[in-house]
Short mmCIF file of C-alpha atoms in Angstrom, two decimals:
data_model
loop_
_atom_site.label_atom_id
_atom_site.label_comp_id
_atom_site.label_asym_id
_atom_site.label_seq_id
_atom_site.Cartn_x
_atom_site.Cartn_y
_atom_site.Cartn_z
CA UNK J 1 97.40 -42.28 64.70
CA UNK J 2 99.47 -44.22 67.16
CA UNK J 3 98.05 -47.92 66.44
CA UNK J 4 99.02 -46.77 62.53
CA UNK J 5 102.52 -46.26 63.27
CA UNK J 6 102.86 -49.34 65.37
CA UNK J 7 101.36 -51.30 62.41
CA UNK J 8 104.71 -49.56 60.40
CA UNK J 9 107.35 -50.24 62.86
CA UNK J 10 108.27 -52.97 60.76
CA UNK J 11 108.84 -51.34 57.36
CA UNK J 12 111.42 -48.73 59.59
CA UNK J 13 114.10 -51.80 59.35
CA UNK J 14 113.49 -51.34 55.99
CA UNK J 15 113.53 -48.17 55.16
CA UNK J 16 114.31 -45.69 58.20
CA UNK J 17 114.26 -42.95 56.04
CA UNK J 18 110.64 -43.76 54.59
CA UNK J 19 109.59 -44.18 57.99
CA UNK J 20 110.53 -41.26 59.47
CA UNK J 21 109.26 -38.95 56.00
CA UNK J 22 105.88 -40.75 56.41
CA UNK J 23 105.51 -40.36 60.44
CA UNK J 24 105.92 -36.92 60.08
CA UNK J 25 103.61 -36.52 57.42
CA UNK J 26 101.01 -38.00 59.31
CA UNK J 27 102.22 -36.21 62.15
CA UNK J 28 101.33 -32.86 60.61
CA UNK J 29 97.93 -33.95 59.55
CA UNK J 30 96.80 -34.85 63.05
CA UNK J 31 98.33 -31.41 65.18
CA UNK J 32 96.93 -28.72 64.22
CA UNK J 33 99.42 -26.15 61.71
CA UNK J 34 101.47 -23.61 63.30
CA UNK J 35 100.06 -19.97 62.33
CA UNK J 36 101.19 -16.62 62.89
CA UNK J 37 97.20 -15.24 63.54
CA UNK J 38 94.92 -16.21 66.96
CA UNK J 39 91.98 -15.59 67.91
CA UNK J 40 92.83 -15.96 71.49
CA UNK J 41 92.70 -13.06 74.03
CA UNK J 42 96.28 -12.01 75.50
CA UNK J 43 94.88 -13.37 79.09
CA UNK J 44 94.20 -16.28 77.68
CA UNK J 45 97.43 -16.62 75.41
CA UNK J 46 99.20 -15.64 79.12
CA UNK J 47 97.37 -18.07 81.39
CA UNK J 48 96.10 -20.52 79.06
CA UNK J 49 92.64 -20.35 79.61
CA UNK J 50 89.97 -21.81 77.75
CA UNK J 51 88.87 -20.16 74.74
CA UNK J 52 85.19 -20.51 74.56
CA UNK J 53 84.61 -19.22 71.03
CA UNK J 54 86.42 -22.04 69.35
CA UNK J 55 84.42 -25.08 71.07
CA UNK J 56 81.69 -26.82 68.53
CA UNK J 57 78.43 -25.77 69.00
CA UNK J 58 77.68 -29.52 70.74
CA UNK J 59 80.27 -28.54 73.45
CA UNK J 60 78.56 -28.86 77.00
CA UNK J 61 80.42 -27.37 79.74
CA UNK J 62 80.38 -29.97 82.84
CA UNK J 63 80.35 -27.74 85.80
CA UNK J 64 78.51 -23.96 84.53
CA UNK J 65 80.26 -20.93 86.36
CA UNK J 66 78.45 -18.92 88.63
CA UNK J 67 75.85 -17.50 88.41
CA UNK J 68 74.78 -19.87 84.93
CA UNK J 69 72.44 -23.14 85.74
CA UNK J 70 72.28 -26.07 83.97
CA UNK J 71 70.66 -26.41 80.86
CA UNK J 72 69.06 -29.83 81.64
CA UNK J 73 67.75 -30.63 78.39
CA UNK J 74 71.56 -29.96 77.17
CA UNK J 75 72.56 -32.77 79.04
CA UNK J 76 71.03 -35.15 77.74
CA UNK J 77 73.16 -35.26 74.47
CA UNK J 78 70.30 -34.95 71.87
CA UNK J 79 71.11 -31.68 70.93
CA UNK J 80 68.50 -30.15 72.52
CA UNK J 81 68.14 -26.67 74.84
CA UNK J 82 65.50 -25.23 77.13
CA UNK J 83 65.93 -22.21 75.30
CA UNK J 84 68.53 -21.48 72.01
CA UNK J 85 68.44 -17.70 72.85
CA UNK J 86 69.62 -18.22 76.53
CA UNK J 87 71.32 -21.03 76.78
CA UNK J 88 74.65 -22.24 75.44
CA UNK J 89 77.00 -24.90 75.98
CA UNK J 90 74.75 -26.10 78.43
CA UNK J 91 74.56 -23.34 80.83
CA UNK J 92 71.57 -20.84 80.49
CA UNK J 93 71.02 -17.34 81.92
CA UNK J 94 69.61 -17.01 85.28
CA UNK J 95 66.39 -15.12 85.35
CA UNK J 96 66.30 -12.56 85.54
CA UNK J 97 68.57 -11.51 82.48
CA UNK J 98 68.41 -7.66 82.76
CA UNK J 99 70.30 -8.32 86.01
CA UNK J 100 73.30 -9.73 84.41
CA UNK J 101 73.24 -7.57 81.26
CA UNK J 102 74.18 -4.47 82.93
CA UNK J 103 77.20 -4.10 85.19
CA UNK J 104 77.00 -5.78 88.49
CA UNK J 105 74.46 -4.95 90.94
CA UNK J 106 73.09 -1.99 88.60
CA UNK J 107 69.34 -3.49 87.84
CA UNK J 108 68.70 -5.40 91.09
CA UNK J 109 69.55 -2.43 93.43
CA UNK J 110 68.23 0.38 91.40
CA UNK J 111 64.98 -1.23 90.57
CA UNK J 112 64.65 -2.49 94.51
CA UNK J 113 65.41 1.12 95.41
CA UNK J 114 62.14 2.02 92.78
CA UNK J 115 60.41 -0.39 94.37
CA UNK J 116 60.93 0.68 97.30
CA UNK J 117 59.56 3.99 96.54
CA UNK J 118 56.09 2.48 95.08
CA UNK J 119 55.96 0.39 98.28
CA UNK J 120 56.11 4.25 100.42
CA UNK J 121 53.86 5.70 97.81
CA UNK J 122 50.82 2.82 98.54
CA UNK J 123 51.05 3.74 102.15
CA UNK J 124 51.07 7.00 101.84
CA UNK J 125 47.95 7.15 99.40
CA UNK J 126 46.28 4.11 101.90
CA UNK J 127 46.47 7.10 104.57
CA UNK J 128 44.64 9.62 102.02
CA UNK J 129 42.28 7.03 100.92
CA UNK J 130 40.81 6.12 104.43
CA UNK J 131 41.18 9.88 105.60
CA UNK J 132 39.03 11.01 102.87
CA UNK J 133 36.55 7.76 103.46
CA UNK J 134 35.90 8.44 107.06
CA UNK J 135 36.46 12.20 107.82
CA UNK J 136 32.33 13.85 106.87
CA UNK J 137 33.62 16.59 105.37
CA UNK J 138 35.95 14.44 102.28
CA UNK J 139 32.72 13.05 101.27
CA UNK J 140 31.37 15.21 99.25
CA UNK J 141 32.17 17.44 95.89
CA UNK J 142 34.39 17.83 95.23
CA UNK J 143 36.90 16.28 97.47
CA UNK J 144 34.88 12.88 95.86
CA UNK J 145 37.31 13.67 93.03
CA UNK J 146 40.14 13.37 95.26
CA UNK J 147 39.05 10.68 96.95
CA UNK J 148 38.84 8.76 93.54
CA UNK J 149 41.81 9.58 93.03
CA UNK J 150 43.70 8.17 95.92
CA UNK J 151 42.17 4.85 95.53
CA UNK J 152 43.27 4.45 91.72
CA UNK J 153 46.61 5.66 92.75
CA UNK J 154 47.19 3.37 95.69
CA UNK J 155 46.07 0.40 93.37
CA UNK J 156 48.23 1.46 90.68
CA UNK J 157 51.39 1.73 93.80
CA UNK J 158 50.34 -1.57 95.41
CA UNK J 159 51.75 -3.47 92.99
CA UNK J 160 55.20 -3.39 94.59
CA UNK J 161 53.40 -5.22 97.41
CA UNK J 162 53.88 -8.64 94.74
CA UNK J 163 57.76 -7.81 94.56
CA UNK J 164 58.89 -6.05 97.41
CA UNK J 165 62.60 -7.09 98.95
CA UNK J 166 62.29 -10.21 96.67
CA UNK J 167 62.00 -8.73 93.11
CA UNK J 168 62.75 -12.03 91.38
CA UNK J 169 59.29 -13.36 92.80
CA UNK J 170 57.76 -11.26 90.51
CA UNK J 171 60.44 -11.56 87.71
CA UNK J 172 60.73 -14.93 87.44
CA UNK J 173 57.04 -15.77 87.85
CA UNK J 174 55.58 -18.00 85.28
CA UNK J 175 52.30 -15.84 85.77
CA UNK J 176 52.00 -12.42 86.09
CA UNK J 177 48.43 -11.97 85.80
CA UNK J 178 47.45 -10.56 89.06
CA UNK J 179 49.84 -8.00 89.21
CA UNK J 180 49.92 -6.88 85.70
CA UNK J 181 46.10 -6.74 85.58
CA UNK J 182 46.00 -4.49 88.53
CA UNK J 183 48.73 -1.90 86.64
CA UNK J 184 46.75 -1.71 83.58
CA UNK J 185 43.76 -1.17 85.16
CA UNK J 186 45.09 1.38 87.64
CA UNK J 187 46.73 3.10 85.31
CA UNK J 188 43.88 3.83 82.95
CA UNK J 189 41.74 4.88 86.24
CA UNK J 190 44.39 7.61 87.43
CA UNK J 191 44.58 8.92 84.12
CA UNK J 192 40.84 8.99 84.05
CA UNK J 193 40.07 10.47 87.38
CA UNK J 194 42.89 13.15 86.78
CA UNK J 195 40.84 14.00 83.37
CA UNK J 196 37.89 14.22 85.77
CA UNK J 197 39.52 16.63 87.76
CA UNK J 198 41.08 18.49 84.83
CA UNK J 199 37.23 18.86 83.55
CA UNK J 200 35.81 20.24 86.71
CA UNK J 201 37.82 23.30 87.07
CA UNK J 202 37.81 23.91 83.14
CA UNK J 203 33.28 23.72 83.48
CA UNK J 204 34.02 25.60 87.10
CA UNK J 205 35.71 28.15 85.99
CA UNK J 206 35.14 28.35 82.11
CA UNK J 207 31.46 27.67 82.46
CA UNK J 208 30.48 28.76 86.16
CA UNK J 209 29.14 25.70 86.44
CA UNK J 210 28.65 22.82 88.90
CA UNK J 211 27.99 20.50 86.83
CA UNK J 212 29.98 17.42 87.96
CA UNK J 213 28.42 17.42 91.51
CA UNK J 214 25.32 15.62 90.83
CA UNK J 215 27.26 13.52 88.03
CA UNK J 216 28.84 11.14 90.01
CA UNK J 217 27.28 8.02 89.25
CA UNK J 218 28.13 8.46 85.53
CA UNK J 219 31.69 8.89 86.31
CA UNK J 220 32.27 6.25 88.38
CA UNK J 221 30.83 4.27 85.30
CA UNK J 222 33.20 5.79 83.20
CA UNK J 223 36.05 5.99 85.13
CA UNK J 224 36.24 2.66 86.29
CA UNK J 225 34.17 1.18 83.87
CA UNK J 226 36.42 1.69 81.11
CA UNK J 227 39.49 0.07 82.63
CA UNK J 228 37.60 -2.62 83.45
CA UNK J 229 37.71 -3.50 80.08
CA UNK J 230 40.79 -2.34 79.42
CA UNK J 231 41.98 -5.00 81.62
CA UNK J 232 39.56 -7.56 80.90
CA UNK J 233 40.70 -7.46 77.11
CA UNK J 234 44.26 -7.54 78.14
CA UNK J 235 43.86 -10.44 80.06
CA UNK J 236 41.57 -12.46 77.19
CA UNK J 237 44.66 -12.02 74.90
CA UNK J 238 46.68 -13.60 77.67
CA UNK J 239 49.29 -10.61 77.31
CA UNK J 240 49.67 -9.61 80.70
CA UNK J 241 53.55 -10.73 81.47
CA UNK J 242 57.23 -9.38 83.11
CA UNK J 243 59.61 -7.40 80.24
CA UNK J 244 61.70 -5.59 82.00
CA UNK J 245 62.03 -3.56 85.30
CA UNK J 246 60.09 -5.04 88.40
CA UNK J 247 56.90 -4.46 86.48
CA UNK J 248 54.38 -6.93 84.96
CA UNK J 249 52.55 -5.09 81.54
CA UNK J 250 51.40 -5.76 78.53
CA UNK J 251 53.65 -7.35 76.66
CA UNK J 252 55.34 -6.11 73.71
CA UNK J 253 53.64 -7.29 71.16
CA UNK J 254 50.18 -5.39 72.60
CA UNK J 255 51.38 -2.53 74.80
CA UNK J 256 51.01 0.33 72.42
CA UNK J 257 47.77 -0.55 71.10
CA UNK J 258 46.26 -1.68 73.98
CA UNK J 259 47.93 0.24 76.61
CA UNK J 260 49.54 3.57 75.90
CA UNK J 261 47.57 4.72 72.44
CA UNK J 262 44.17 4.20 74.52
CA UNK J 263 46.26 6.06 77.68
CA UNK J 264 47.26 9.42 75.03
CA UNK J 265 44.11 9.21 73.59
CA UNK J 266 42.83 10.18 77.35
CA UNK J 267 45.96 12.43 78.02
CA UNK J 268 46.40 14.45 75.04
CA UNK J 269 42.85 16.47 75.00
CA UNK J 270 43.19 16.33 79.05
CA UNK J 271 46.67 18.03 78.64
CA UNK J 272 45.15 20.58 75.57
CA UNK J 273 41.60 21.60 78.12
CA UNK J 274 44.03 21.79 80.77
CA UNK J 275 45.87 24.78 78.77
CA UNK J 276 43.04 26.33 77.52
CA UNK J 277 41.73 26.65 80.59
CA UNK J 278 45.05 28.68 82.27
CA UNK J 279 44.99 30.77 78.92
CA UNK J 280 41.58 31.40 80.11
CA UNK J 281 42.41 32.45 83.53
CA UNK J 282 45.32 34.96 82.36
CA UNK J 283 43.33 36.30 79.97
CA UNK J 284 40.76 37.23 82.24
CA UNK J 285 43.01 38.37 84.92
CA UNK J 286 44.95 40.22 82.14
CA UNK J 287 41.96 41.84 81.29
CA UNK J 288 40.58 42.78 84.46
CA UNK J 289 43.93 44.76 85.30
CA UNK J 290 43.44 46.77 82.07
CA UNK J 291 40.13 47.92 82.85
CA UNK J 292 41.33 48.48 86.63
CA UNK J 293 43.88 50.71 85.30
CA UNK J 294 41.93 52.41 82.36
CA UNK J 295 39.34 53.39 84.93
CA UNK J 296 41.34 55.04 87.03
CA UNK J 297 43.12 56.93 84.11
CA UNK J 298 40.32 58.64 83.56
CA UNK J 299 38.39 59.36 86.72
CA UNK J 300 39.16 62.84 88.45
CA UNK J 301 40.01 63.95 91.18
CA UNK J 302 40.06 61.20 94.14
CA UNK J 303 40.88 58.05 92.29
CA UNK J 304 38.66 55.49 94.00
CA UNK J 305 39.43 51.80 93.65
CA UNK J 306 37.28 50.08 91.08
CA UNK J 307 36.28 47.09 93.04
CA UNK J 308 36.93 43.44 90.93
CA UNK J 309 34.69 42.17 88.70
CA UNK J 310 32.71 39.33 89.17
CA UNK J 311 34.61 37.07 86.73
CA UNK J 312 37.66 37.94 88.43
CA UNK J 313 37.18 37.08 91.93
CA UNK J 314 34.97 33.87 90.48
CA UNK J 315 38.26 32.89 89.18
CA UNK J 316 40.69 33.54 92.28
CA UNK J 317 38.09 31.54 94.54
CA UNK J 318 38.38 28.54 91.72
CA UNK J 319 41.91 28.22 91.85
CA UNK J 320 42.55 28.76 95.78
CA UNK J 321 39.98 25.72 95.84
CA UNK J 322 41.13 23.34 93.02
CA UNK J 323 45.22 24.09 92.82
CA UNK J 324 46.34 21.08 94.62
CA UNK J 325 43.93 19.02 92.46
CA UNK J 326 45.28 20.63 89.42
CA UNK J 327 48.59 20.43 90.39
CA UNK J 328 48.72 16.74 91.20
CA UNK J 329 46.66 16.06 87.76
CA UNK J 330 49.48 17.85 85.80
CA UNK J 331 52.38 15.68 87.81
CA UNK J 332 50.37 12.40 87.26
CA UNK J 333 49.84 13.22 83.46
CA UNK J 334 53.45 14.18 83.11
CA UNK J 335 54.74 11.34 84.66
CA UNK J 336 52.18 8.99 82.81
CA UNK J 337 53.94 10.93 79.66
CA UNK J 338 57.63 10.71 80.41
CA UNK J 339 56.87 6.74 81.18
CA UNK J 340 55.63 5.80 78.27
CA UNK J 341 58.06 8.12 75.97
CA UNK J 342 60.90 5.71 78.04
CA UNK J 343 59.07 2.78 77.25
CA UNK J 344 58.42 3.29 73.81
CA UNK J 345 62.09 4.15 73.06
CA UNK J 346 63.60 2.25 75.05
CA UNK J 347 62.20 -1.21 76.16
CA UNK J 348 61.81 -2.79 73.00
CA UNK J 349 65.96 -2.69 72.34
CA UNK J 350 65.78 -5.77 75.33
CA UNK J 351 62.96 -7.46 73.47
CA UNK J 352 64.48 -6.95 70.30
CA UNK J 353 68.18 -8.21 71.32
CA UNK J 354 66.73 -11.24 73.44
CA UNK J 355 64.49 -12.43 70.27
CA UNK J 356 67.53 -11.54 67.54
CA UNK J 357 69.54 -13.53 69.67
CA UNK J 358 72.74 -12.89 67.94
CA UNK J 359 74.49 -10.36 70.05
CA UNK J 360 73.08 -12.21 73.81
CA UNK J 361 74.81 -15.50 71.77
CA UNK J 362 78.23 -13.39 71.39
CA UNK J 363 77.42 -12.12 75.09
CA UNK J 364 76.87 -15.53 76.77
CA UNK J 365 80.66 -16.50 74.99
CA UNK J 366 81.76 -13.68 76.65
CA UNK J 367 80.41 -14.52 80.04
CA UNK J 368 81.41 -18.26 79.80
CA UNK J 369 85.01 -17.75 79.25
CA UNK J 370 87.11 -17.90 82.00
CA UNK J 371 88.64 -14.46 83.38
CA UNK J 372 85.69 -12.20 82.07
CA UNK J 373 83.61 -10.56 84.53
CA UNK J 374 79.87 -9.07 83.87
CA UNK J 375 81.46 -5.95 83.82
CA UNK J 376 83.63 -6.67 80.89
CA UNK J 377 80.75 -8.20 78.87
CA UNK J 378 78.42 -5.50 79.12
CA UNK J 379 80.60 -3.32 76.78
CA UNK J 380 78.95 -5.88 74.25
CA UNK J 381 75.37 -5.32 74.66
CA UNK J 382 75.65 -1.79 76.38
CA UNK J 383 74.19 -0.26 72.93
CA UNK J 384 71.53 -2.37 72.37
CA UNK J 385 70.16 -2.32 76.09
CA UNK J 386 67.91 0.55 77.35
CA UNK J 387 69.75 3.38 78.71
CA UNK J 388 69.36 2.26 82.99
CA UNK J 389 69.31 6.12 84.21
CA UNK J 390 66.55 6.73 82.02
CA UNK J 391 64.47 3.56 82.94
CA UNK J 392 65.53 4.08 86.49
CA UNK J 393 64.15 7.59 86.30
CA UNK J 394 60.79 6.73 84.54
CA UNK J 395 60.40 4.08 87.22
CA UNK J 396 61.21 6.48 89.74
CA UNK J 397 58.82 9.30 88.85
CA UNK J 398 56.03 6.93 88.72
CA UNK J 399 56.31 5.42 91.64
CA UNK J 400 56.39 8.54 93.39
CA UNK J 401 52.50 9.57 92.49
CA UNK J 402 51.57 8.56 95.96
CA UNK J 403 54.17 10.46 97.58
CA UNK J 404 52.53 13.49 95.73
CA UNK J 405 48.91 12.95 96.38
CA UNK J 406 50.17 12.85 100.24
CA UNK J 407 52.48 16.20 100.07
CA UNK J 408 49.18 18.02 98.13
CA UNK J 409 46.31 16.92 100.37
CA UNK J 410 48.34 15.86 103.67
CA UNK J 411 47.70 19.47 105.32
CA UNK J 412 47.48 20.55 108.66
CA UNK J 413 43.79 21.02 108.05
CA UNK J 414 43.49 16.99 107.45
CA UNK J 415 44.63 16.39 110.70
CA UNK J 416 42.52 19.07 112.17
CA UNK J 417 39.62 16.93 111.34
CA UNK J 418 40.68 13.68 112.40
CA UNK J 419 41.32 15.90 115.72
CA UNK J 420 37.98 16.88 115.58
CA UNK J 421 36.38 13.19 114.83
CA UNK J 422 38.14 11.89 117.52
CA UNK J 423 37.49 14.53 119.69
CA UNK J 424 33.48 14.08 118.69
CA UNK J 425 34.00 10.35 119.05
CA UNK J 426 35.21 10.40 122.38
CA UNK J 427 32.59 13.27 123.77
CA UNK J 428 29.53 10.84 122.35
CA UNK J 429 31.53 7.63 124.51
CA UNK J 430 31.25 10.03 127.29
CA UNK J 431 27.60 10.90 126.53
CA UNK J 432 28.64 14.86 126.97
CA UNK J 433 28.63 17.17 124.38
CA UNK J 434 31.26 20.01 122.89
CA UNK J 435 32.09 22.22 120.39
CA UNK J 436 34.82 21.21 117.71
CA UNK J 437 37.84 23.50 118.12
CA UNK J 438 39.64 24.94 114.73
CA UNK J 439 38.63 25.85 110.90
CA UNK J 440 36.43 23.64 108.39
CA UNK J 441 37.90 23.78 104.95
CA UNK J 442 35.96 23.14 102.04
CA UNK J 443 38.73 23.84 100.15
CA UNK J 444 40.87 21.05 98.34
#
């Protein structure tokens, strides 16, 4: 504009008042017009700020606020992007995301703190697992259910061991292989060995039978058989990645028909036996009281005590044994249940917002202009992220299966044997020989 009006400082000697009609036409058509509508915030119309949402889409930001990196391929002025979901303006969103989309510090200390929790629950099913290995008495049925158990359960907890104080490691990884392929398989051999111990007591007590105690060569086929190739097909498809949490799974795209349709498909008659087998129970205890009491309606004179019947006490010995197992086979199942409910409603908003990529776009505007904090922004994706008590929760509960094998099994009679071992051990050092002091429990 200016070298125009210097080429027309002549013709103002001519004709001032042309001049000065035509600079201010040309005036107004290089300013922008006055209007009476903004789309500027009030901090911005107050402090002057940059307003992000006006800037062409080939605007690159020099120096990306904290805590954005450089989109390097941005840089380059080619109009290119390392990613068009993530990245705008030439700053892209740190990985990982979830920890920015909710308010600050939410995500990284509540899924450390979960974490955490899986990291307690490996050692405390690594204790069970080698109790029940060397003590003489674990090795046989049907603490061999237990046992079985443990070590499916630790595997599935171990995987914190690949995150733990550093979540990002596992978050940011460009492979997630290993860990993911030890959750999948884990998970499908808890869920197995808890439908093991689920059918036990329902053939022990339904059935007076014994018939899992010779059996367990075919269920160690089965139960770790199968998620064997569970994982083994996960891992052909290549579909073993990080979504959300500080978990590696399958990803979306497989999770439900490879992971938790085959995982109900175990569950849901386990859960079903389970019941019958309690209506079972109170229908024979039910019973039993009746004829107790009929009996002695009708007998005369000294009312003697009809003693129980068989079925009866069969089923009061079957439960004193097996409770614990039961027990921690309904808390597994449940918590198997509740996590996958959470996932299935919730974790595929994330997936679904990060590939739509409209609202992270409006979000990433909202983050890159000056004055707005992450807690301001997350009012704009806060409906379309899963809800983080819920997630935190379902994390929570199943990270805390190894805490519940240990309060179930870690009795005072478990250390009464390791007493005994080591008191055994040290009398053969000696080369004397003594009695073992306390009970032997047979029981679970």
């Amino acid at each position: 504009m200016e070298p125009l009006l210097k080429q027309l400082k002549p013709v103002c000697n001519i004709s001032p008042v042309c001049f000065d009609a035509f600079s201010r036409y040309i005036c107004s058509k290089a300013y922008p017009k006055c209007q009476t509508s903004s789309n500027l915030s009030p901090q911005q119309i107050d402090q002057g700020k940059l307003n992000i949402s006006a800037a062409p889409s080939d605007f690159i930001i020099q120096q990306c606020p904290a805590p954005f990196v450089k989109d390097t391929l941005a840089s380059t002025g080619e109009g290119k992007t390392l990613d068009s979901k993530l990245c705008q303006f030439g700053c892209c969103i740190p990985c990982p995301a979830q920890n920015l989309f909710y308010k600050d510090g939410w995500a990284k200390k509540g899924f450390t703190a979960t974490n955490a929790v899986r990291f307690v629950s490996a050692v405390l099913s690594a204790i069970l697992c080698i109790s029940y290995l060397v003590l003489p008495d674990k090795r046989k049925h049907p603490s061999l259910l237990i046992l079985n158990l443990a070590i499916s359960i630790f595997f599935f907890s171990m995987t914190s061991f690949f995150s733990i104080g550093n979540p990002e490691r596992l978050q940011c990884s460009a492979n997630g292989v290993t860990p993911g392929a030890i959750l999948v398989f884990s998970s499908f051999a808890t869920t197995l060995w808890c439908c093991a111990l689920i059918l036990n007591l329902h053939v022990h007590t339904v059935w007076k039978s014994n018939f899992f105690v010779d059996k367990y060569l075919l269920l160690n086929i089965i139960c770790w058989g199968i998620p064997t190739v569970i994982t083994c097909i996960a891992l052909g498809l290549h579909s073993l990645k990080f979504e959300f949490a500080s978990l590696c799974l399958v990803k979306m795209e497989y999770v439900f028909k490879l992971y938790f349709y085959p995982l109900a498909a175990i569950i849901c008659p386990s859960f079903l036996i389970h019941i019958g087998t309690f209506f079972y129970i109170a229908t024979v205890a039910i019973r039993e009281g009746l004829e107790s009491d009929m009996s002695q309606s009708l007998s005369t004179g000294n009312v003697s005590e009809r003693p129980q019947g068989v079925s009866h006490r069969h089923l009061v010995v079957a439960v004193k044994i097996q409770w614990r197992a039961l027990l921690l086979a309904v808390v597994a199942i449940v918590t198997i249940l509740f996590y996958w409910l959470a996932y299935m409603t919730q974790v595929n908003r994330i997936t679904t917002t990060q590939a739509e990529g409209t609202l992270t776009q409006s979000w990433l505007q909202c983050m890159l202009t000056p004055g707005n904090s992450q807690n301001t922004c997350y009012e704009i994706l806060k409906s379309s992220l899963p809800s983080f008590p819920l997630m935190v929760t379902a994390d929570a509960l199943a990270g805390l299966i190894g805490c519940w094998l240990f309060i179930l099994f870690g009795k005072r009679s478990l250390w009464r044997e390791w007493n005994d071992l080591i008191y055994d051990l040290r009398i053969k050092l000696r080369g004397k020989r003594g009695e073992k002091y306390g009970e032997q429990f047979f029981a679970l």
